[in-house]
Amino acid sequence: MSHPLNAELSEVDGAIYPPSTKDNILHFDAEETPVLRIDDDHGEEKDDSSSCGVGQIPAEAEDAKPEPIEALASSLTSFLGVGAPSVPLPSSASRVVAPPPSLPPPTTASGMPRWVTDDDPRVTRGEDGKWTAIIEVDPKLHGFLIGTRGVHSKEMELATQCHVIFPGRDSNSPLIRIVSALGAQNVALCLDRIEATLHSRSVKSGLNTNRKNGTHFAAIPCNDPWVRQRFLTFQDLMMTTEEVDPSCQVEALFPSKMKLHLTIGHLQLETDEEKELARKTMDMLKEKYAQRPPIEVHIDGFDVATEDQTAVHVLFAKVHGQGVQELIDDIRDELAKADLMTKVDKRSVRLQMPLMNSRYAATDENGNRSKFGNAASNRKTFNPSWIMREHSDFPFGSFTLNRFTICNVESEDETTGYYECFYDETLN
């Protein structure tokens, strides 16, 4: 708004003010709360008795000082009919927030940058001004957090603006260090992500639960041509003999002849690092037994896991041979030392080759059967007592043990008919 060049100026406590106007101004009476009066030009008579004229200062204001801003705010809220704000001022945050990069940070007496107080006990601040935290994680899980070629750790660093420092490859230290120059909240967020990732992995994979199958299993293939032929003879005997209980005459109970194997134990292998550790362990065992005389494996007779032979879930063929038990236990023990086994029994591994399994024939709630036998909501026992009684020493044949495998659970190699393997090596 422009003013005449010859208009009088007003002075209050040495401050020079331009003349007020009659339009859109606040009018203050001597002993009243300030009243907002909007003057208009609708032809109504205006009362200027209490307003300040052009170039004039009310007598009451000559010795008065400008009201504090708090008083003006109080008066304005009273006029508008609202009280003080009902939302309380924010208290000290539990985690600090990094300041905008365009603002210079305030400092403490020691000259260190300071924004808000952080009370997260997991995060500390060093003399260099950086926020730091250390989290203890099982070294076997470091590879899971790092990911292939560091993809997981890089993503975490980018998302939280932290530097995540893992122990060296040859170190068994469980300590992971997290550093950020931005703020404690960044470090706390990174900690939260690590903990959530580990929790998600344990829930997804069944770690620390009763799950026994794991992701892989170590096995000795028993699909020698002669053993395969004898298995088909056994299957035909069970399916065509009238004396056999009808519960056994379900073709889905029998595995593929190409999948005959001796199970050593189940493993939990989800990262490249875990698989590499399993591979190195098996390579060490392969070199060890390659220097020894060949081991002959003999398979004959039947075995079940329960005392009642009339209601079983699995029928096995017995496996034996000089040196077989030592080899199988040695493989189990070395994989257990690497902490790759889902379950470790102090007893020797039972030398068995599965012949029939109710899991293979199980169906889900809709009656559908899984290709790999994992629809186990409707498993039914079967009665193999006739074959165990009448053919207790049924011969399945012999072969020279010359192959170690680590197989994917519930899989099939389309080329060989055996399980998909990430480790499949011969002794010589």
Short mmCIF file of C-alpha atoms in Angstrom, two decimals:
data_model
loop_
_atom_site.label_atom_id
_atom_site.label_comp_id
_atom_site.label_asym_id
_atom_site.label_seq_id
_atom_site.Cartn_x
_atom_site.Cartn_y
_atom_site.Cartn_z
CA MET A 1 0.00 0.00 0.00
CA SER A 2 1.38 3.45 -0.90
CA HIS A 3 1.29 6.52 1.32
CA PRO A 4 1.41 10.31 0.58
CA LEU A 5 4.92 11.72 0.58
CA ASN A 6 3.93 14.42 3.05
CA ALA A 7 2.13 12.10 5.48
CA GLU A 8 3.20 12.41 9.06
CA LEU A 9 5.23 9.60 10.52
CA SER A 10 4.68 8.10 13.95
CA GLU A 11 7.38 7.42 16.54
CA VAL A 12 7.20 4.85 19.33
CA ASP A 13 10.27 4.35 21.55
CA GLY A 14 12.48 5.78 18.84
CA ALA A 15 10.98 3.57 16.12
CA ILE A 16 9.47 5.35 13.09
CA TYR A 17 6.18 3.96 11.72
CA PRO A 18 4.21 5.00 8.61
CA PRO A 19 0.73 6.43 9.11
CA SER A 20 -2.02 3.90 9.67
CA THR A 21 -4.95 3.62 7.33
CA LYS A 22 -8.62 3.16 7.98
CA ASP A 23 -8.84 0.00 5.93
CA ASN A 24 -8.22 -3.48 7.32
CA ILE A 25 -6.52 -2.50 10.60
CA LEU A 26 -6.78 -3.55 14.20
CA HIS A 27 -8.37 -0.83 16.42
CA PHE A 28 -7.33 -0.80 20.08
CA ASP A 29 -9.53 0.89 22.71
CA ALA A 30 -7.86 2.10 25.86
CA GLU A 31 -9.15 -0.48 28.30
CA GLU A 32 -10.64 -3.15 26.10
CA THR A 33 -9.45 -6.35 24.49
CA PRO A 34 -8.28 -5.64 20.97
CA VAL A 35 -11.16 -5.87 18.54
CA LEU A 36 -10.74 -6.77 14.92
CA ARG A 37 -12.71 -4.22 12.86
CA ILE A 38 -12.84 -4.64 9.13
CA ASP A 39 -13.81 -1.29 7.55
CA ASP A 40 -15.55 -1.47 4.25
CA ASP A 41 -17.00 0.96 1.76
CA HIS A 42 -20.65 -0.14 1.79
CA GLY A 43 -21.88 3.42 2.48
CA GLU A 44 -22.32 2.90 6.21
CA GLU A 45 -21.32 5.61 8.65
CA LYS A 46 -18.02 4.80 10.31
CA ASP A 47 -17.20 5.39 13.97
CA ASP A 48 -13.62 6.61 14.25
CA SER A 49 -13.84 7.77 17.83
CA SER A 50 -11.60 5.02 19.09
CA SER A 51 -9.35 4.66 16.08
CA CYS A 52 -6.00 6.19 15.49
CA GLY A 53 -6.14 9.06 13.07
CA VAL A 54 -3.59 9.55 10.36
CA GLY A 55 -0.31 10.68 11.89
CA GLN A 56 -1.74 10.55 15.43
CA ILE A 57 -0.73 8.40 18.38
CA PRO A 58 -3.21 7.72 21.19
CA ALA A 59 -2.15 9.27 24.47
CA GLU A 60 -2.33 5.94 26.21
CA ALA A 61 0.23 4.49 23.78
CA GLU A 62 2.82 7.23 24.01
CA ASP A 63 4.53 5.67 27.02
CA ALA A 64 3.55 2.08 26.25
CA LYS A 65 5.85 -0.55 24.83
CA PRO A 66 4.74 -3.01 22.20
CA GLU A 67 2.96 -6.00 23.67
CA PRO A 68 4.93 -9.23 23.83
CA ILE A 69 4.13 -11.69 21.06
CA GLU A 70 2.67 -14.12 23.61
CA ALA A 71 0.11 -11.50 24.69
CA LEU A 72 -0.85 -10.73 21.11
CA ALA A 73 -1.26 -14.43 20.38
CA SER A 74 -3.42 -14.83 23.48
CA SER A 75 -5.58 -11.88 22.48
CA LEU A 76 -5.98 -13.17 18.95
CA THR A 77 -6.98 -16.66 20.06
CA SER A 78 -9.49 -15.12 22.49
CA PHE A 79 -11.00 -13.05 19.67
CA LEU A 80 -11.22 -16.08 17.37
CA GLY A 81 -12.93 -18.04 20.09
CA VAL A 82 -10.33 -20.77 20.42
CA GLY A 83 -8.19 -21.71 23.33
CA ALA A 84 -4.59 -22.76 23.55
CA PRO A 85 -3.52 -25.54 21.26
CA SER A 86 -4.58 -28.94 22.63
CA VAL A 87 -1.67 -30.82 21.04
CA PRO A 88 1.30 -30.91 23.43
CA LEU A 89 4.74 -30.05 22.25
CA PRO A 90 6.76 -33.09 21.23
CA SER A 91 8.94 -34.52 23.95
CA SER A 92 12.45 -35.80 23.50
CA ALA A 93 12.47 -38.48 20.80
CA SER A 94 13.64 -41.96 21.63
CA ARG A 95 15.75 -42.00 18.48
CA VAL A 96 17.52 -39.06 16.96
CA VAL A 97 16.67 -37.75 13.55
CA ALA A 98 19.37 -36.48 11.26
CA PRO A 99 19.09 -32.70 10.63
CA PRO A 100 18.39 -31.30 7.18
CA PRO A 101 21.72 -31.05 5.35
CA SER A 102 21.15 -27.36 4.62
CA LEU A 103 21.08 -26.40 8.31
CA PRO A 104 24.25 -26.06 10.39
CA PRO A 105 23.84 -28.27 13.46
CA PRO A 106 23.79 -26.65 16.90
CA THR A 107 26.65 -27.72 19.10
CA THR A 108 27.22 -28.68 22.70
CA ALA A 109 29.74 -27.01 24.97
CA SER A 110 32.37 -29.42 23.71
CA GLY A 111 31.68 -28.42 20.14
CA MET A 112 30.04 -31.73 19.19
CA PRO A 113 26.98 -31.54 16.93
CA ARG A 114 23.73 -32.01 18.80
CA TRP A 115 20.14 -32.24 17.65
CA VAL A 116 18.01 -34.27 20.03
CA THR A 117 18.75 -36.60 22.89
CA ASP A 118 18.87 -40.28 22.02
CA ASP A 119 17.95 -42.86 24.64
CA ASP A 120 18.12 -46.04 22.55
CA PRO A 121 20.44 -48.18 24.69
CA ARG A 122 21.65 -50.07 21.62
CA VAL A 123 23.23 -47.01 20.01
CA THR A 124 26.26 -45.08 21.26
CA ARG A 125 28.15 -42.07 19.98
CA GLY A 126 31.89 -42.04 19.62
CA GLU A 127 34.41 -39.25 19.97
CA ASP A 128 34.38 -38.90 16.19
CA GLY A 129 30.71 -37.90 16.37
CA LYS A 130 29.47 -41.04 14.62
CA TRP A 131 26.71 -43.25 15.96
CA THR A 132 27.62 -46.91 16.42
CA ALA A 133 26.01 -50.19 17.46
CA ILE A 134 27.26 -53.75 17.68
CA ILE A 135 24.96 -56.73 17.24
CA GLU A 136 25.85 -60.34 17.95
CA VAL A 137 24.76 -62.77 15.23
CA ASP A 138 25.71 -66.41 14.77
CA PRO A 139 28.61 -66.41 12.26
CA LYS A 140 26.83 -69.09 10.25
CA LEU A 141 24.09 -66.55 9.48
CA HIS A 142 26.42 -63.76 8.33
CA GLY A 143 26.33 -65.09 4.80
CA PHE A 144 22.53 -64.93 4.81
CA LEU A 145 22.67 -61.24 5.79
CA ILE A 146 25.38 -60.48 3.22
CA GLY A 147 23.76 -62.35 0.34
CA THR A 148 25.23 -63.35 -2.98
CA ARG A 149 27.97 -60.88 -3.93
CA GLY A 150 26.86 -58.70 -1.02
CA VAL A 151 23.48 -57.84 -2.52
CA HIS A 152 21.60 -58.01 0.81
CA SER A 153 24.09 -56.00 2.85
CA LYS A 154 24.39 -53.34 0.13
CA GLU A 155 20.63 -52.96 0.01
CA MET A 156 20.50 -52.61 3.79
CA GLU A 157 23.26 -49.99 3.79
CA LEU A 158 21.52 -47.98 1.09
CA ALA A 159 18.14 -48.11 2.83
CA THR A 160 19.47 -47.08 6.26
CA GLN A 161 22.45 -44.92 5.23
CA CYS A 162 24.72 -46.97 7.48
CA HIS A 163 27.98 -48.81 7.01
CA VAL A 164 27.63 -52.46 8.07
CA ILE A 165 30.94 -54.11 8.95
CA PHE A 166 31.08 -57.92 9.06
CA PRO A 167 34.00 -59.97 10.45
CA GLY A 168 36.54 -61.30 7.99
CA ARG A 169 35.88 -64.49 6.04
CA ASP A 170 38.23 -66.53 8.25
CA SER A 171 36.92 -65.07 11.50
CA ASN A 172 34.48 -66.83 13.82
CA SER A 173 33.50 -63.60 15.56
CA PRO A 174 29.72 -63.11 15.92
CA LEU A 175 29.99 -59.31 16.16
CA ILE A 176 28.61 -57.08 13.39
CA ARG A 177 29.34 -53.34 13.64
CA ILE A 178 26.97 -50.67 12.32
CA VAL A 179 28.13 -47.07 11.85
CA SER A 180 26.35 -43.93 10.64
CA ALA A 181 27.37 -40.28 10.52
CA LEU A 182 23.79 -39.13 9.99
CA GLY A 183 22.02 -40.08 13.18
CA ALA A 184 21.23 -42.69 15.79
CA GLN A 185 17.90 -43.38 14.14
CA ASN A 186 19.72 -44.68 11.08
CA VAL A 187 21.70 -47.13 13.20
CA ALA A 188 18.60 -48.20 15.13
CA LEU A 189 16.75 -48.76 11.86
CA CYS A 190 19.58 -50.93 10.58
CA LEU A 191 19.51 -52.97 13.79
CA ASP A 192 15.77 -53.43 13.43
CA ARG A 193 16.17 -54.62 9.84
CA ILE A 194 18.79 -57.19 10.82
CA GLU A 195 16.64 -58.54 13.64
CA ALA A 196 13.54 -58.65 11.43
CA THR A 197 15.47 -60.40 8.65
CA LEU A 198 16.78 -63.07 11.01
CA HIS A 199 13.32 -63.56 12.52
CA SER A 200 11.77 -63.86 9.06
CA ARG A 201 14.37 -66.44 8.09
CA SER A 202 13.73 -68.55 11.20
CA VAL A 203 9.97 -68.48 10.63
CA LYS A 204 10.25 -69.22 6.92
CA SER A 205 12.83 -71.98 7.18
CA GLY A 206 11.63 -73.58 10.37
CA LEU A 207 14.85 -72.95 12.30
CA ASN A 208 14.46 -73.47 16.05
CA THR A 209 11.19 -75.33 15.44
CA ASN A 210 10.30 -79.01 15.20
CA ARG A 211 10.69 -79.11 11.44
CA LYS A 212 12.93 -82.04 10.50
CA ASN A 213 13.03 -82.05 6.71
CA GLY A 214 15.18 -78.97 6.22
CA THR A 215 15.97 -77.80 2.71
CA HIS A 216 18.35 -80.62 1.68
CA PHE A 217 19.41 -84.09 2.76
CA ALA A 218 22.69 -85.96 2.54
CA ALA A 219 22.33 -89.39 0.98
CA ILE A 220 24.07 -92.37 -0.60
CA PRO A 221 22.33 -93.32 -3.87
CA CYS A 222 21.24 -96.97 -3.92
CA ASN A 223 19.88 -97.03 -7.47
CA ASP A 224 22.37 -99.58 -8.75
CA PRO A 225 20.87 -101.48 -11.73
CA TRP A 226 20.61 -104.75 -9.82
CA VAL A 227 19.07 -103.06 -6.78
CA ARG A 228 16.54 -101.30 -9.03
CA GLN A 229 15.51 -104.61 -10.59
CA ARG A 230 15.06 -106.30 -7.22
CA PHE A 231 13.02 -103.33 -5.99
CA LEU A 232 10.62 -103.73 -8.95
CA THR A 233 10.30 -107.44 -8.09
CA PHE A 234 9.40 -106.51 -4.52
CA GLN A 235 6.87 -103.93 -5.69
CA ASP A 236 5.20 -106.42 -8.03
CA LEU A 237 5.04 -108.97 -5.23
CA MET A 238 3.29 -106.51 -2.94
CA MET A 239 0.82 -105.34 -5.58
CA THR A 240 -0.22 -108.79 -6.89
CA THR A 241 -0.16 -111.16 -3.90
CA GLU A 242 -3.62 -111.83 -2.47
CA GLU A 243 -2.30 -112.37 1.05
CA VAL A 244 -0.90 -108.84 1.16
CA ASP A 245 -3.08 -106.40 3.08
CA PRO A 246 -4.97 -104.09 0.67
CA SER A 247 -3.54 -101.05 2.48
CA CYS A 248 -0.18 -101.92 0.88
CA GLN A 249 -1.56 -102.24 -2.63
CA VAL A 250 -1.48 -98.52 -3.41
CA GLU A 251 1.03 -97.72 -6.13
CA ALA A 252 1.65 -94.20 -4.79
CA LEU A 253 3.24 -95.71 -1.65
CA PHE A 254 6.31 -96.77 -3.63
CA PRO A 255 9.11 -94.37 -4.63
CA SER A 256 10.64 -94.20 -8.07
CA LYS A 257 13.28 -96.90 -8.60
CA MET A 258 15.72 -94.11 -9.55
CA LYS A 259 15.29 -92.42 -6.17
CA LEU A 260 16.36 -95.35 -4.00
CA HIS A 261 18.83 -94.03 -1.42
CA LEU A 262 20.19 -94.26 2.11
CA THR A 263 19.44 -91.08 4.07
CA ILE A 264 22.26 -89.74 6.23
CA GLY A 265 20.53 -86.64 7.61
CA HIS A 266 18.63 -83.48 6.77
CA LEU A 267 20.33 -80.12 6.31
CA GLN A 268 19.30 -76.48 6.39
CA LEU A 269 21.12 -74.77 3.50
CA GLU A 270 19.69 -71.44 2.37
CA THR A 271 22.70 -69.32 1.49
CA ASP A 272 25.62 -69.73 -0.86
CA GLU A 273 27.93 -69.66 2.14
CA GLU A 274 26.09 -72.56 3.81
CA LYS A 275 26.17 -74.58 0.62
CA GLU A 276 29.86 -73.84 0.17
CA LEU A 277 30.54 -75.02 3.71
CA ALA A 278 28.62 -78.23 3.07
CA ARG A 279 30.52 -78.73 -0.19
CA LYS A 280 33.89 -78.29 1.51
CA THR A 281 32.87 -80.71 4.25
CA MET A 282 31.86 -83.37 1.73
CA ASP A 283 35.02 -82.81 -0.31
CA MET A 284 37.10 -83.40 2.80
CA LEU A 285 35.25 -86.66 3.47
CA LYS A 286 35.57 -87.73 -0.16
CA GLU A 287 39.35 -87.27 -0.03
CA LYS A 288 39.49 -89.15 3.26
CA TYR A 289 37.63 -92.23 2.05
CA ALA A 290 39.13 -92.23 -1.43
CA GLN A 291 42.36 -93.40 0.23
CA ARG A 292 40.64 -96.40 1.84
CA PRO A 293 39.59 -99.79 0.45
CA PRO A 294 36.22 -99.86 -1.38
CA ILE A 295 33.15 -100.31 0.81
CA GLU A 296 30.58 -102.93 -0.19
CA VAL A 297 26.95 -102.18 0.64
CA HIS A 298 24.47 -105.05 1.10
CA ILE A 299 20.70 -104.59 1.19
CA ASP A 300 18.32 -107.31 2.37
CA GLY A 301 15.39 -107.82 4.72
CA PHE A 302 12.88 -105.32 6.11
CA ASP A 303 12.60 -102.94 9.04
CA VAL A 304 10.03 -100.52 10.47
CA ALA A 305 10.28 -97.73 13.02
CA THR A 306 7.44 -98.96 15.25
CA GLU A 307 6.80 -102.12 17.25
CA ASP A 308 3.42 -102.63 15.61
CA GLN A 309 4.10 -104.03 12.14
CA THR A 310 0.43 -103.87 11.17
CA ALA A 311 0.19 -100.05 11.12
CA VAL A 312 3.28 -98.29 9.85
CA HIS A 313 4.08 -95.18 7.85
CA VAL A 314 7.43 -96.30 6.38
CA LEU A 315 8.84 -99.66 5.36
CA PHE A 316 12.62 -99.85 5.01
CA ALA A 317 15.13 -102.30 3.58
CA LYS A 318 18.03 -103.09 5.90
CA VAL A 319 21.48 -101.85 4.83
CA HIS A 320 24.76 -103.26 6.15
CA GLY A 321 28.37 -103.89 5.21
CA GLN A 322 31.84 -103.57 6.68
CA GLY A 323 32.75 -99.90 7.08
CA VAL A 324 29.31 -98.61 6.03
CA GLN A 325 28.23 -97.54 9.51
CA GLU A 326 31.54 -95.77 10.16
CA LEU A 327 31.32 -93.85 6.88
CA ILE A 328 27.70 -92.78 7.37
CA ASP A 329 28.28 -91.70 10.96
CA ASP A 330 31.40 -89.81 9.92
CA ILE A 331 29.48 -87.84 7.29
CA ARG A 332 26.72 -87.06 9.77
CA ASP A 333 29.18 -85.96 12.46
CA GLU A 334 31.19 -83.67 10.17
CA LEU A 335 28.06 -81.95 8.85
CA ALA A 336 26.88 -81.58 12.44
CA LYS A 337 30.18 -79.97 13.44
CA ALA A 338 29.58 -77.42 10.67
CA ASP A 339 26.15 -76.85 12.26
CA LEU A 340 24.33 -77.65 9.05
CA MET A 341 22.14 -80.49 10.33
CA THR A 342 18.55 -79.80 11.35
CA LYS A 343 18.69 -82.50 13.99
CA VAL A 344 21.57 -84.48 15.44
CA ASP A 345 21.14 -87.80 17.24
CA LYS A 346 24.03 -89.07 19.34
CA ARG A 347 23.20 -92.61 18.28
CA SER A 348 24.49 -94.09 15.04
CA VAL A 349 22.54 -93.37 11.88
CA ARG A 350 20.05 -96.13 11.09
CA LEU A 351 21.14 -97.81 7.85
CA GLN A 352 17.87 -98.01 5.92
CA MET A 353 16.63 -97.65 2.36
CA PRO A 354 12.97 -96.49 2.16
CA LEU A 355 10.75 -98.91 0.20
CA MET A 356 7.28 -97.60 0.99
CA ASN A 357 6.14 -94.33 2.61
CA SER A 358 2.63 -93.17 3.50
CA ARG A 359 3.71 -89.60 2.80
CA TYR A 360 4.02 -90.40 -0.89
CA ALA A 361 0.33 -91.35 -1.02
CA ALA A 362 -0.97 -88.60 1.26
CA THR A 363 -3.56 -86.14 -0.01
CA ASP A 364 -4.56 -82.64 1.00
CA GLU A 365 -8.00 -81.54 2.21
CA ASN A 366 -9.23 -81.53 -1.40
CA GLY A 367 -8.05 -85.05 -2.09
CA ASN A 368 -5.14 -83.92 -4.27
CA ARG A 369 -1.84 -85.78 -4.11
CA SER A 370 1.48 -83.95 -4.36
CA LYS A 371 4.04 -85.07 -6.92
CA PHE A 372 6.73 -85.14 -4.22
CA GLY A 373 4.58 -86.41 -1.38
CA ASN A 374 4.40 -83.23 0.68
CA ALA A 375 0.59 -83.09 0.97
CA ALA A 376 0.73 -84.88 4.30
CA SER A 377 -2.55 -83.75 5.84
CA ASN A 378 -4.16 -87.15 5.21
CA ARG A 379 -1.52 -89.82 5.76
CA LYS A 380 -2.77 -93.37 6.25
CA THR A 381 -0.85 -96.27 7.74
CA PHE A 382 -0.40 -99.56 5.91
CA ASN A 383 0.16 -103.16 7.01
CA PRO A 384 3.33 -104.81 5.61
CA SER A 385 3.35 -107.66 8.13
CA TRP A 386 2.94 -110.36 5.45
CA ILE A 387 6.07 -109.44 3.50
CA MET A 388 8.06 -109.02 6.71
CA ARG A 389 6.97 -112.45 7.90
CA GLU A 390 7.10 -114.45 4.69
CA HIS A 391 10.16 -112.79 3.07
CA SER A 392 12.13 -111.50 6.05
CA ASP A 393 15.45 -111.86 4.21
CA PHE A 394 14.33 -110.60 0.83
CA PRO A 395 17.56 -109.77 -1.08
CA PHE A 396 17.81 -106.40 -2.85
CA GLY A 397 21.40 -106.83 -3.96
CA SER A 398 24.81 -105.29 -3.31
CA PHE A 399 26.94 -102.51 -4.79
CA THR A 400 30.21 -100.70 -4.16
CA LEU A 401 29.74 -97.40 -2.37
CA ASN A 402 31.24 -94.81 -4.67
CA ARG A 403 28.99 -91.74 -4.59
CA PHE A 404 28.04 -88.96 -2.15
CA THR A 405 25.12 -86.60 -2.76
CA ILE A 406 23.38 -83.64 -1.12
CA CYS A 407 19.89 -83.43 -2.58
CA ASN A 408 17.12 -80.86 -2.65
CA VAL A 409 14.11 -81.97 -0.63
CA GLU A 410 11.04 -82.81 -2.74
CA SER A 411 12.76 -82.56 -6.11
CA GLU A 412 13.52 -84.61 -9.19
CA ASP A 413 16.20 -84.38 -11.82
CA GLU A 414 14.43 -84.74 -15.16
CA THR A 415 17.53 -86.25 -16.75
CA THR A 416 18.48 -88.92 -14.20
CA GLY A 417 15.22 -89.43 -12.32
CA TYR A 418 17.18 -89.03 -9.06
CA TYR A 419 16.81 -85.99 -6.81
CA GLU A 420 18.19 -82.63 -7.86
CA CYS A 421 21.62 -82.31 -6.25
CA PHE A 422 23.88 -79.36 -5.62
CA TYR A 423 26.57 -81.85 -4.56
CA ASP A 424 27.10 -85.13 -6.43
CA GLU A 425 30.62 -86.59 -6.36
CA THR A 426 32.24 -89.99 -6.75
CA LEU A 427 35.10 -91.31 -4.65
CA ASN A 428 37.37 -91.93 -7.64
#
